[in-house]
XYZ file of C-alpha atoms in Angstrom:
563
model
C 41.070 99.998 -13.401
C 38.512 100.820 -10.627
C 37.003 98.012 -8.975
C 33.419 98.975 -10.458
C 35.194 97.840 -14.103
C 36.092 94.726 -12.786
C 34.394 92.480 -15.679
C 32.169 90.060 -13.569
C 33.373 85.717 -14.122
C 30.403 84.510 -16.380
C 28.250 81.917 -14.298
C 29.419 78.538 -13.850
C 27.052 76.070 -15.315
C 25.307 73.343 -12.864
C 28.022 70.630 -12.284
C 25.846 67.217 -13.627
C 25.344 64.949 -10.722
C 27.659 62.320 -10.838
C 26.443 59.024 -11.925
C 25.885 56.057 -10.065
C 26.206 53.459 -12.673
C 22.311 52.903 -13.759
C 21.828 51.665 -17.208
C 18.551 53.143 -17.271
C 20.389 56.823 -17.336
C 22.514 56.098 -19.444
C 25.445 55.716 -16.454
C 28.241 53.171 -17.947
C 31.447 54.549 -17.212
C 33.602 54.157 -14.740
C 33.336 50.701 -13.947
C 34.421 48.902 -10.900
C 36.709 46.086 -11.268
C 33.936 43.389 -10.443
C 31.776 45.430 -13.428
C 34.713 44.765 -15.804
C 35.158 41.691 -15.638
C 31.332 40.945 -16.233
C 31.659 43.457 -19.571
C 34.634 41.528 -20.551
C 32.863 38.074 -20.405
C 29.319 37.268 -19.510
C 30.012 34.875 -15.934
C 27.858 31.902 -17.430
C 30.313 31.283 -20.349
C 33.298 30.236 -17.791
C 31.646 26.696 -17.421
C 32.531 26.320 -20.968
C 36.376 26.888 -19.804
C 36.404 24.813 -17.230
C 35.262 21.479 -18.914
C 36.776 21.974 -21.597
C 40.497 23.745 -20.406
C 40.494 24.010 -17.088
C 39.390 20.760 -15.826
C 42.128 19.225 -17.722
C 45.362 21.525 -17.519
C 44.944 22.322 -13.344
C 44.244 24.712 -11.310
C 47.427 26.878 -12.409
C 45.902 27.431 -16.141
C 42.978 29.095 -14.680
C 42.692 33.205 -15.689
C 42.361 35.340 -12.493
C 39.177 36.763 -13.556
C 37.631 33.691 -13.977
C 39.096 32.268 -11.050
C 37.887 35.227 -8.316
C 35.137 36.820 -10.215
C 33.027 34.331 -12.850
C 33.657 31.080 -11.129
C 31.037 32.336 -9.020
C 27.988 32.184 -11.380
C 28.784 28.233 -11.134
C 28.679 28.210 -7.288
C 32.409 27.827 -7.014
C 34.463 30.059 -4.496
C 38.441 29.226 -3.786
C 38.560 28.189 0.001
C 40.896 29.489 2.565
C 44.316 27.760 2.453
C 44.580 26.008 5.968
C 46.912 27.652 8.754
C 46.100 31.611 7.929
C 45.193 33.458 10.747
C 42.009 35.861 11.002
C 44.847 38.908 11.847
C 46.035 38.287 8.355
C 42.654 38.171 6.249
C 42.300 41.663 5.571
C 46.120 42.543 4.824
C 46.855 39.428 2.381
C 46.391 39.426 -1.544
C 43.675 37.155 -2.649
C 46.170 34.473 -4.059
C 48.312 34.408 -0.514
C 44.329 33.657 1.006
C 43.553 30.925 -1.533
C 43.618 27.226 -1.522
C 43.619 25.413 -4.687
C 40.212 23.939 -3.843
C 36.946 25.415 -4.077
C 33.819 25.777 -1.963
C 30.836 24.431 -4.012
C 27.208 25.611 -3.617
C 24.126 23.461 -4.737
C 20.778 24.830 -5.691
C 18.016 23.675 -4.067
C 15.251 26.062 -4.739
C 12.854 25.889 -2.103
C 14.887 23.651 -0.076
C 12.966 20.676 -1.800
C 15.095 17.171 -2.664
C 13.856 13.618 -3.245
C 15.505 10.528 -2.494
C 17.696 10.253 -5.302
C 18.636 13.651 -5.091
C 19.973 13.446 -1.477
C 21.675 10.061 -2.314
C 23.343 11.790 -5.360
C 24.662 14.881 -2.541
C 25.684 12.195 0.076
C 27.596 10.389 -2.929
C 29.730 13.523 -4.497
C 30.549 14.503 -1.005
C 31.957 11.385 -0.121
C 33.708 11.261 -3.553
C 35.007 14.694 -4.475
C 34.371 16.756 -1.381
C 36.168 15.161 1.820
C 32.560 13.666 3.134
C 31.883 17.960 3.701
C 28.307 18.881 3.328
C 26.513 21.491 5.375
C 23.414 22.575 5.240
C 23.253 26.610 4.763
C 20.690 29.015 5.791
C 19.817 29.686 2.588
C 18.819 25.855 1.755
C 21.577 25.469 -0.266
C 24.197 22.302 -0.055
C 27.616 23.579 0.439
C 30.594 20.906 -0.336
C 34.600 21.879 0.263
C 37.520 20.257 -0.989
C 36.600 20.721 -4.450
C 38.885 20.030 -7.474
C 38.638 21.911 -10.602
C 39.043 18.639 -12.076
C 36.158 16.902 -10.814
C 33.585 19.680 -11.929
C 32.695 18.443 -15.005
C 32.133 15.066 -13.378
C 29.947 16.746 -10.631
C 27.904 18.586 -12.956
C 27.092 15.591 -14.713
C 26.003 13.586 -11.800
C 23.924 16.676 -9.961
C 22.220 17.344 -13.585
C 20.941 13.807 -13.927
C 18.785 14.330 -10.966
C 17.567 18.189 -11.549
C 19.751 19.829 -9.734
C 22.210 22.719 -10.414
C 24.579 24.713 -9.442
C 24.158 27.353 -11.673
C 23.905 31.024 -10.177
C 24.464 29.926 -7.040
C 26.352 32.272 -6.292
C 27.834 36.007 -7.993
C 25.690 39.340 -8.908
C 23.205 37.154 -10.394
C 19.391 35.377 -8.821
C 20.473 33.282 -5.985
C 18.516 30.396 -4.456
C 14.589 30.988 -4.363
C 14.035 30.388 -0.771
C 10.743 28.338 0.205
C 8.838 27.184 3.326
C 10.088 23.480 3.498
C 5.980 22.552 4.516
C 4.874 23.791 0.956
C 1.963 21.162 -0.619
C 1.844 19.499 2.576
C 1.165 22.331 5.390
C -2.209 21.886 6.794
C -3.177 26.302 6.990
C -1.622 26.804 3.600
C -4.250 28.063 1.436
C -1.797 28.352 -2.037
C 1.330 25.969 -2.281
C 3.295 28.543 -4.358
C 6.045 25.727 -5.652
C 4.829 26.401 -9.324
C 5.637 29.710 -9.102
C 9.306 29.190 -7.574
C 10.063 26.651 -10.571
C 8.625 28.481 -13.085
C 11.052 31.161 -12.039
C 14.186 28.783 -11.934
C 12.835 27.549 -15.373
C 12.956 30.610 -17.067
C 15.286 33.121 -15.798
C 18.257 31.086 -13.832
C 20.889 31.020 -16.344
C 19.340 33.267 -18.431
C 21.572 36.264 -19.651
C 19.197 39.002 -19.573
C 19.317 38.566 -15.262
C 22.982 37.263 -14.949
C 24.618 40.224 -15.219
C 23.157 42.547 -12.282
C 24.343 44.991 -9.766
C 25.212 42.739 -6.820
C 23.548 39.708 -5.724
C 19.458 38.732 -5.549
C 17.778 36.993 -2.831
C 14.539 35.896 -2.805
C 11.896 34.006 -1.043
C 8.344 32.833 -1.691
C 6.155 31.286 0.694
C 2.493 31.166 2.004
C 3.541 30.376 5.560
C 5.515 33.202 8.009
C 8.315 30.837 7.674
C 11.053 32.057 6.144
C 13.435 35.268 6.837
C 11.198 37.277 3.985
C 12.441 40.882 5.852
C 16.085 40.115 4.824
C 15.974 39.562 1.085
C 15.640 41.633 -2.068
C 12.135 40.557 -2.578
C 9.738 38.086 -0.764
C 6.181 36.631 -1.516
C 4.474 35.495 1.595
C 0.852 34.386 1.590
C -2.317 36.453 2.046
C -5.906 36.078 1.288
C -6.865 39.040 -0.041
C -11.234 39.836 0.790
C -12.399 40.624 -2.724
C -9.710 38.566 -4.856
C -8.849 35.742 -2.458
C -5.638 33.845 -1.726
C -2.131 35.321 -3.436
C 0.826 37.046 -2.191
C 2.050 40.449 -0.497
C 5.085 41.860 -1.929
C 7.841 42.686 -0.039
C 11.088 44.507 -1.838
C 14.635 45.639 -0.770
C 15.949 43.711 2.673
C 19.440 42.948 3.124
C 21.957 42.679 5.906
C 26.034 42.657 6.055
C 27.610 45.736 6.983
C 24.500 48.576 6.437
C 21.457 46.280 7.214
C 17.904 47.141 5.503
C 14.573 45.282 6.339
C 12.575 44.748 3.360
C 9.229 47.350 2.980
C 5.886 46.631 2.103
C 4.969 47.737 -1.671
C 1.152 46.996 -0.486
C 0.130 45.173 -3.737
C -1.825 41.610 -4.016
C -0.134 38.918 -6.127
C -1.651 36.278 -7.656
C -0.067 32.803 -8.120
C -0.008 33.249 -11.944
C 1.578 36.502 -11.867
C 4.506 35.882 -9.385
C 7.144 34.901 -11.711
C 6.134 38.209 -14.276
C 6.824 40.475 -11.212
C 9.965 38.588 -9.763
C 11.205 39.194 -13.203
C 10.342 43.210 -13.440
C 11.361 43.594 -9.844
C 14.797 42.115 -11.331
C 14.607 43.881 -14.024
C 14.523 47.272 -12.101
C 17.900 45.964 -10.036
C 19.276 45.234 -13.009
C 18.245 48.824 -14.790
C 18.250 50.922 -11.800
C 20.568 49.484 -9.383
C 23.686 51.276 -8.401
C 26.623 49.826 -10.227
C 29.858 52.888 -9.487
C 30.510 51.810 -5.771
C 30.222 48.015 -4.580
C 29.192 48.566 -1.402
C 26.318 50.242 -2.704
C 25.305 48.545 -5.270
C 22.540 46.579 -3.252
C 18.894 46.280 -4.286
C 18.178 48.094 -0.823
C 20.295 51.307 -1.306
C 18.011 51.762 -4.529
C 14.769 51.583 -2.353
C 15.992 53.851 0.838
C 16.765 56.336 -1.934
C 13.582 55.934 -3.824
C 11.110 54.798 -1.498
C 8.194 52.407 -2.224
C 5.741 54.673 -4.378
C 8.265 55.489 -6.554
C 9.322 51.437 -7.005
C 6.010 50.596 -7.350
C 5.063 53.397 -9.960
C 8.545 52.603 -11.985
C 7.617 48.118 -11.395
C 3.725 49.214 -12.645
C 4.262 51.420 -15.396
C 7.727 50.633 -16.874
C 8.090 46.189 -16.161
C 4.975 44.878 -16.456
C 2.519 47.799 -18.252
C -0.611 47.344 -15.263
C -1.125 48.363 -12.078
C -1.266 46.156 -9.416
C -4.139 45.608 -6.756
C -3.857 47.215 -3.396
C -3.492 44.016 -0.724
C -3.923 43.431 2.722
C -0.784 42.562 5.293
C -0.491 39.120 6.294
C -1.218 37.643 9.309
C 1.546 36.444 11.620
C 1.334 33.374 13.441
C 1.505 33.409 17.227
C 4.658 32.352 17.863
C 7.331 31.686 14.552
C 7.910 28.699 12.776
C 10.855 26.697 12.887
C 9.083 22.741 11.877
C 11.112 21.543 14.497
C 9.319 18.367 16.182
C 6.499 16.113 14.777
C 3.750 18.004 13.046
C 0.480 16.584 11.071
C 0.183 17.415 7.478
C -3.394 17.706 5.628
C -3.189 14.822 4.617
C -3.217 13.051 7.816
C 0.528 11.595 7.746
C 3.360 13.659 9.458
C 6.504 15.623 8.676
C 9.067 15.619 11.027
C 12.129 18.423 11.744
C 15.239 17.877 13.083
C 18.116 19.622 13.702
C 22.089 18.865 13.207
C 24.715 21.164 14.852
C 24.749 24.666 13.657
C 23.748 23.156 10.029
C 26.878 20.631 9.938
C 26.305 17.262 8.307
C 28.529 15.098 6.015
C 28.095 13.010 2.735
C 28.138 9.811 4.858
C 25.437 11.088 7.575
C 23.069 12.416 4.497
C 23.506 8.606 2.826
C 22.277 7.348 6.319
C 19.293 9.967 6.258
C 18.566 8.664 3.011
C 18.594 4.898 4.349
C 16.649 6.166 7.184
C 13.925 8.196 5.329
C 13.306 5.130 2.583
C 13.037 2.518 5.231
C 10.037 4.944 6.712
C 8.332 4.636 3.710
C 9.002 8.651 2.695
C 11.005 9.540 -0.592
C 10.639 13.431 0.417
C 13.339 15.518 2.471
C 13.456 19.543 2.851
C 16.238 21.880 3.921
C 14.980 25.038 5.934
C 16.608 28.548 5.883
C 17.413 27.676 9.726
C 20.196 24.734 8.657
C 17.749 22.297 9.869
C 15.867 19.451 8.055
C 12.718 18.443 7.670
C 11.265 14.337 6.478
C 7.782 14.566 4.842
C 5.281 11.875 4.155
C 5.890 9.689 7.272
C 3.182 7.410 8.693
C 1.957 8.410 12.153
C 2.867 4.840 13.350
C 6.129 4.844 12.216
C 6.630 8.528 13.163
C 8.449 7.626 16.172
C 11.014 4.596 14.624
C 12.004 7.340 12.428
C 12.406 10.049 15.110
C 14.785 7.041 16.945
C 16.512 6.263 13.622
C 17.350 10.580 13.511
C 18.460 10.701 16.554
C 20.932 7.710 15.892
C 22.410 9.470 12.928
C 22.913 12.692 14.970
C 20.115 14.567 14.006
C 17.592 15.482 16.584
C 13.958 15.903 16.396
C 13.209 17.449 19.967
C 16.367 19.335 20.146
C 17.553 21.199 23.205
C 17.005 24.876 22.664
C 20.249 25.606 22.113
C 20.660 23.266 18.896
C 17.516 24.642 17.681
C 18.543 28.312 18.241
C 21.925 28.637 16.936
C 23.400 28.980 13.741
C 26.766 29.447 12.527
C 28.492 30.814 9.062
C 31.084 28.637 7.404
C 33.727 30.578 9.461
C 37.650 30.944 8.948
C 38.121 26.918 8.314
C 37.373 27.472 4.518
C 35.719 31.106 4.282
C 38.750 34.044 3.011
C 36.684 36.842 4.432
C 36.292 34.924 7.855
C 38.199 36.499 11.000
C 37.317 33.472 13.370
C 36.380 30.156 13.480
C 32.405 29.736 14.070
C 31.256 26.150 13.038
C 33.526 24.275 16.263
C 32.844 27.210 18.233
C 29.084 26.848 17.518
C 29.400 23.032 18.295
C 31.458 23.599 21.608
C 28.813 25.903 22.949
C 25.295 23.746 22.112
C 27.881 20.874 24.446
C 28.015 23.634 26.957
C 24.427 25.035 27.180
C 23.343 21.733 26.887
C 25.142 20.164 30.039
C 24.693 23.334 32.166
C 21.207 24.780 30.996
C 19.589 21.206 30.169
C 16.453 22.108 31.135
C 16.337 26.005 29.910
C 12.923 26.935 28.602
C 12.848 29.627 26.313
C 13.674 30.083 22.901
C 16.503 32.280 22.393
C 18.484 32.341 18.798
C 22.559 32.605 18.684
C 23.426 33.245 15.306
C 27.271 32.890 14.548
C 29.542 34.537 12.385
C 33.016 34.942 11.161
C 33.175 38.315 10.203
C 30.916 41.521 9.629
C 29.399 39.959 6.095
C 26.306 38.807 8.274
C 25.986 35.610 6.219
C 24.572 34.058 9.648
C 21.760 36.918 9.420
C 23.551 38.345 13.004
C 21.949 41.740 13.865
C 18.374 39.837 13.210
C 18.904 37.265 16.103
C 18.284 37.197 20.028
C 22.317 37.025 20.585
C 24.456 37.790 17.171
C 27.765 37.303 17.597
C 30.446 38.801 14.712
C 33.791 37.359 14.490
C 36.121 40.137 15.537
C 39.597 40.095 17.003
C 39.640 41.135 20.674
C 42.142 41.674 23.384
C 42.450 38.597 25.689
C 43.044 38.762 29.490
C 46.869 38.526 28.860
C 46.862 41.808 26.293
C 46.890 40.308 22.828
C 44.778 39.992 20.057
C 42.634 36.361 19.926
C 39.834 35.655 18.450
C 36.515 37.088 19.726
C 32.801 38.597 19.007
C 31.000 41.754 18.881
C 27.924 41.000 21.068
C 24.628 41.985 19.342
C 21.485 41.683 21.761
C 18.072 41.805 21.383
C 17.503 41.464 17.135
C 14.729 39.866 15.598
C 12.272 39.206 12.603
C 8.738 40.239 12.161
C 8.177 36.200 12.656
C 5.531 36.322 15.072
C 2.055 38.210 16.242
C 3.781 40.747 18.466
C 7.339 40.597 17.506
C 8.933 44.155 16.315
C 11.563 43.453 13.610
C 14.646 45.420 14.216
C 18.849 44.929 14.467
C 20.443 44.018 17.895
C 21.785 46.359 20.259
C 25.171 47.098 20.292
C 26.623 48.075 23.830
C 29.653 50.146 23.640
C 32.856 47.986 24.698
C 30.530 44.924 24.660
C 32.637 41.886 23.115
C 33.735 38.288 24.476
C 36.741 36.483 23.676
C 35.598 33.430 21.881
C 36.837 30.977 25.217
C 34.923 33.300 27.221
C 31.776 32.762 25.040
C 30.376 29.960 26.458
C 30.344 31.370 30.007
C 28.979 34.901 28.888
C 25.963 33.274 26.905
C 25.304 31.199 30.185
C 25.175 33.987 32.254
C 23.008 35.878 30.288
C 20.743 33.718 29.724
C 20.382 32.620 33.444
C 19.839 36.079 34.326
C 16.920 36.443 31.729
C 15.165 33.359 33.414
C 15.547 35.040 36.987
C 14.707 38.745 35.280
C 11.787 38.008 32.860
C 8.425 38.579 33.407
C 5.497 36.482 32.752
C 5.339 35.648 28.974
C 8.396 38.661 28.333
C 10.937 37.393 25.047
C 14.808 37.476 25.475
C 13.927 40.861 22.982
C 12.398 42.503 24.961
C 13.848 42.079 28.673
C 16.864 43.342 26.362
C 14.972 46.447 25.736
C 14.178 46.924 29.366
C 17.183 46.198 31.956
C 19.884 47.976 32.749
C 22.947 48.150 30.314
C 24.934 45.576 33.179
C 22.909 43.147 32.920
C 23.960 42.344 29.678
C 27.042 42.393 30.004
């Protein structure tokens, strides 16, 4: 046959674009193994199996789905079994990693507790949890040393005073962050608490939001006060010229491995309508969000790929049925806020912050904050997003008993720099995805700083962490430091950081938010860390120039001397 008779292949049809798991297209199938498990079973139904089977036949009776995937939506992880290496974290099975005892998260929305909420923490510690309490930087409580057993018990006595730990953690609403000043903050114009417990009230626990892509941060605040560029969506204050005080949207920040800041969607909230477009923004996660791969199943991914007309048109016209107003940007304060230090509230009494060790505290040290607080005639104590803490309500003349009554209970209220600046993850002493240990190293170099930079000036932020997960927020702080294993002087493998320099929040008037600099080769063992943060930080007090932040002289020197 001559070539010219060669019959020509019919045209292949367009191969359909593979799906990414939206349930808004339609996208179901395949499912990842985490998306199973949440089709099998909606996550909120385990608590019924644990009071009522697991609780009472062990630890051994509990199903492996439950146990490593819904346990989760009731705050409860499995916590490293003692004496595992970091070398071995990624190479063993999740059983061989596993303790029989849990990490347990506690809600507190906003970071807001009373008196007999705090005494109720400080009691369950120091009965179910090994006197372990630390204060995360997300506000939340978080107790080891947990028995399956005692969870029914625990529930009970955390319910009684209006707390929870529902959703506290798993692919579900986390923790509504909130400035720990809100209702008392003297340049607050709208104390947006309503909002944050009208949203707990109607849509934690609910099952139309407990079943999303990955997990949903928020925050919601008036002040520049909390880390609003790193969650899935953020309120923060503005007065808008025509329509007054409300809020500025902010959508799609996240950090771990492929870190996003959060975008402007340029729309003007009211107070009344915050929990209507928290819910739609959800709602679109939920819809939208990308469900084949895990590790891009993030809020954030969905924005990059989007952009913010697109959200806004599909949040406007498909989750709440009205356009929103255009809004101004808000104004940044001139330096950020950390509430560390006495500080006058409106109402002419004071609030006072003070600061443990990179956000460590016990059952028995929060019962003698409680002691402390009531004696000073105050029944009000806040957790920040820094791991700090914050007493409301105290007389000015009794402002500085109480500051001397902190201090004698190990938390400080003019804290060196280096207490105030550094924050660390809960590292490899309990955490399965942890490489290092962070919490003692955090604690060994704040004793170091401290003794050989006393009188250091600056405010520079160390941000700890045990692995690349970011939970410490590390490529958004001055030094971020992730838990690696490097080679030691002698050739083998110890435990060590990747050095990020430079990172930061929009916090402040003036203050670019971007992620650290990484320097090729640029790591420290974790002995060697306490010397390598000293010299670098003595050679940006002989380097800087009038009024120049650790940021920026990181922008501007020479690669050596930062290392």
């Amino acid at each position: 046959m001559a070539v010219s008779e060669i019959p020509a292949r019919p045209a292949r049809a367009p191969r359909r674009p593979r799906g990414e798991g939206q349930w808004a297209l339609g996208h179901r199938e395949p499912l990842n193994p985490n998306e199973r498990i949440k089709k099998d079973d909606d996550p909120l139904n385990v608590r019924d199996r644990i009071e009522n089977i697991y609780a009472h036949r062990g630890f051994a009776s509990i199903d492996p789905q439950d146990l490593r995937g819904r346990f989760r939506w009731w705050g409860l992880y499995t916590q490293r079994k003692a004496g595992i290496d970091g070398g071995r974290t990624a190479v063993l099975e999740p059983h061989e990693l596993e303790d029989e005892y849990f990490m347990l998260r506690v809600r507190v929305d906003g970071g807001q507790l009373d008196l007999a909420q705090l005494r109720t923490i400080a009691e369950i510690s120091r009965e179910f949890a090994r006197d372990t309490a630390d204060i995360t930087d997300r506000q939340n409580i978080q107790y080891h040393w947990i028995r399956v057993e005692d969870m029914p018990e625990i529930w009970r006595r955390l319910e009684s005073v209006g707390l929870q730990t529902t959703e506290a953690c798993g692919d579900c609403p986390r923790i509504v962050l909130g400035s720990p000043v809100a209702g008392v903050a003297a340049a607050e114009l709208v104390d947006p608490t309503s909002a944050i417990d009208e949203i707990v009230r109607r849509y934690v626990g609910d099952k139309q939001y407990s079943n999303l892509p990955r997990k949903f941060k928020s925050s919601i605040s008036w002040l520049v006060d909390t880390p609003y560029e790193a969650n899935d969506i953020s309120f923060l204050g503005v007065d808008h010229p025509e329509h007054g005080p409300g809020f500025d949207l902010w959508v799609g920040g996240g950090l771990s491995t492929n870190p996003m800041l959060a975008q402007r969607l340029g729309v003007w909230v009211p107070l009344a309508e915050v929990p209507d477009v928290w819910a739609g923004v959800v709602g679109i996660f939920r819809d939208y969000g990308y469900r084949r791969l895990r590790h891009r199943a993030r809020l954030k991914f969905l924005l990059a790929d989007w952009g913010v007309v697109k959200f806004r048109e599909v949040l406007e016209k498909e989750y709440l049925g009205r356009t929103l107003l255009d809004g101004p940007a808000p104004e940044l304060p001139d330096k950020p806020i950390d509430h560390i230090g006495v500080h006058v509230q409106r109402d002419g009494r004071n609030y006072v912050g003070a600061a443990p060790v990179v956000g460590r505290v016990s059952g028995t040290q929060l019962a003698q904050l409680a002691d402390v607080v009531e004696a000073h005639g105050s029944d009000r104590v806040r957790l920040t997003p820094y791991q700090k803490l914050l007493v409301l309500d105290v007389p000015p003349e009794r402002t500085e008993s109480l500051v001397d009554g902190l201090r004698g209970i190990g938390l400080e209220a003019r804290p060196s720099a280096w207490r105030r600046g550094t924050m660390a993850c809960t590292g490899i002493e309990y955490c399965k995805l942890a490489i290092v240990e962070t919490k003692a190293r955090g604690e060994e170099l704040v004793a170091r700083l401290e003794q050989r930079l006393r009188d250091f000036d600056a405010d520079i932020s160390i941000h700890i962490n045990g692995c690349p997960n970011a939970c410490a927020r590390t490529q958004v702080a001055d030094i971020g430091l992730k838990g690696q294993l490097v080679t030691g002087p002698d050739g083998r493998q110890v435990e060590g950081f990747q050095v990020h320099l430079g990172g930061g929040l929009g916090m402040a008037e003036g203050r670019t938010a971007g992620f650290g600099r990484k320097l090729r080769g640029l790591k420290t063992t974790a002995e060697e860390l306490p010397e390598y943060v000293e010299r670098l930080a003595s050679r940006y007090l002989a380097g800087r120039t009038a009024g120049e932040t650790f940021a920026n002289w990181v922008i501007r020197v020479d690669e050596e001397e930062l290392r």
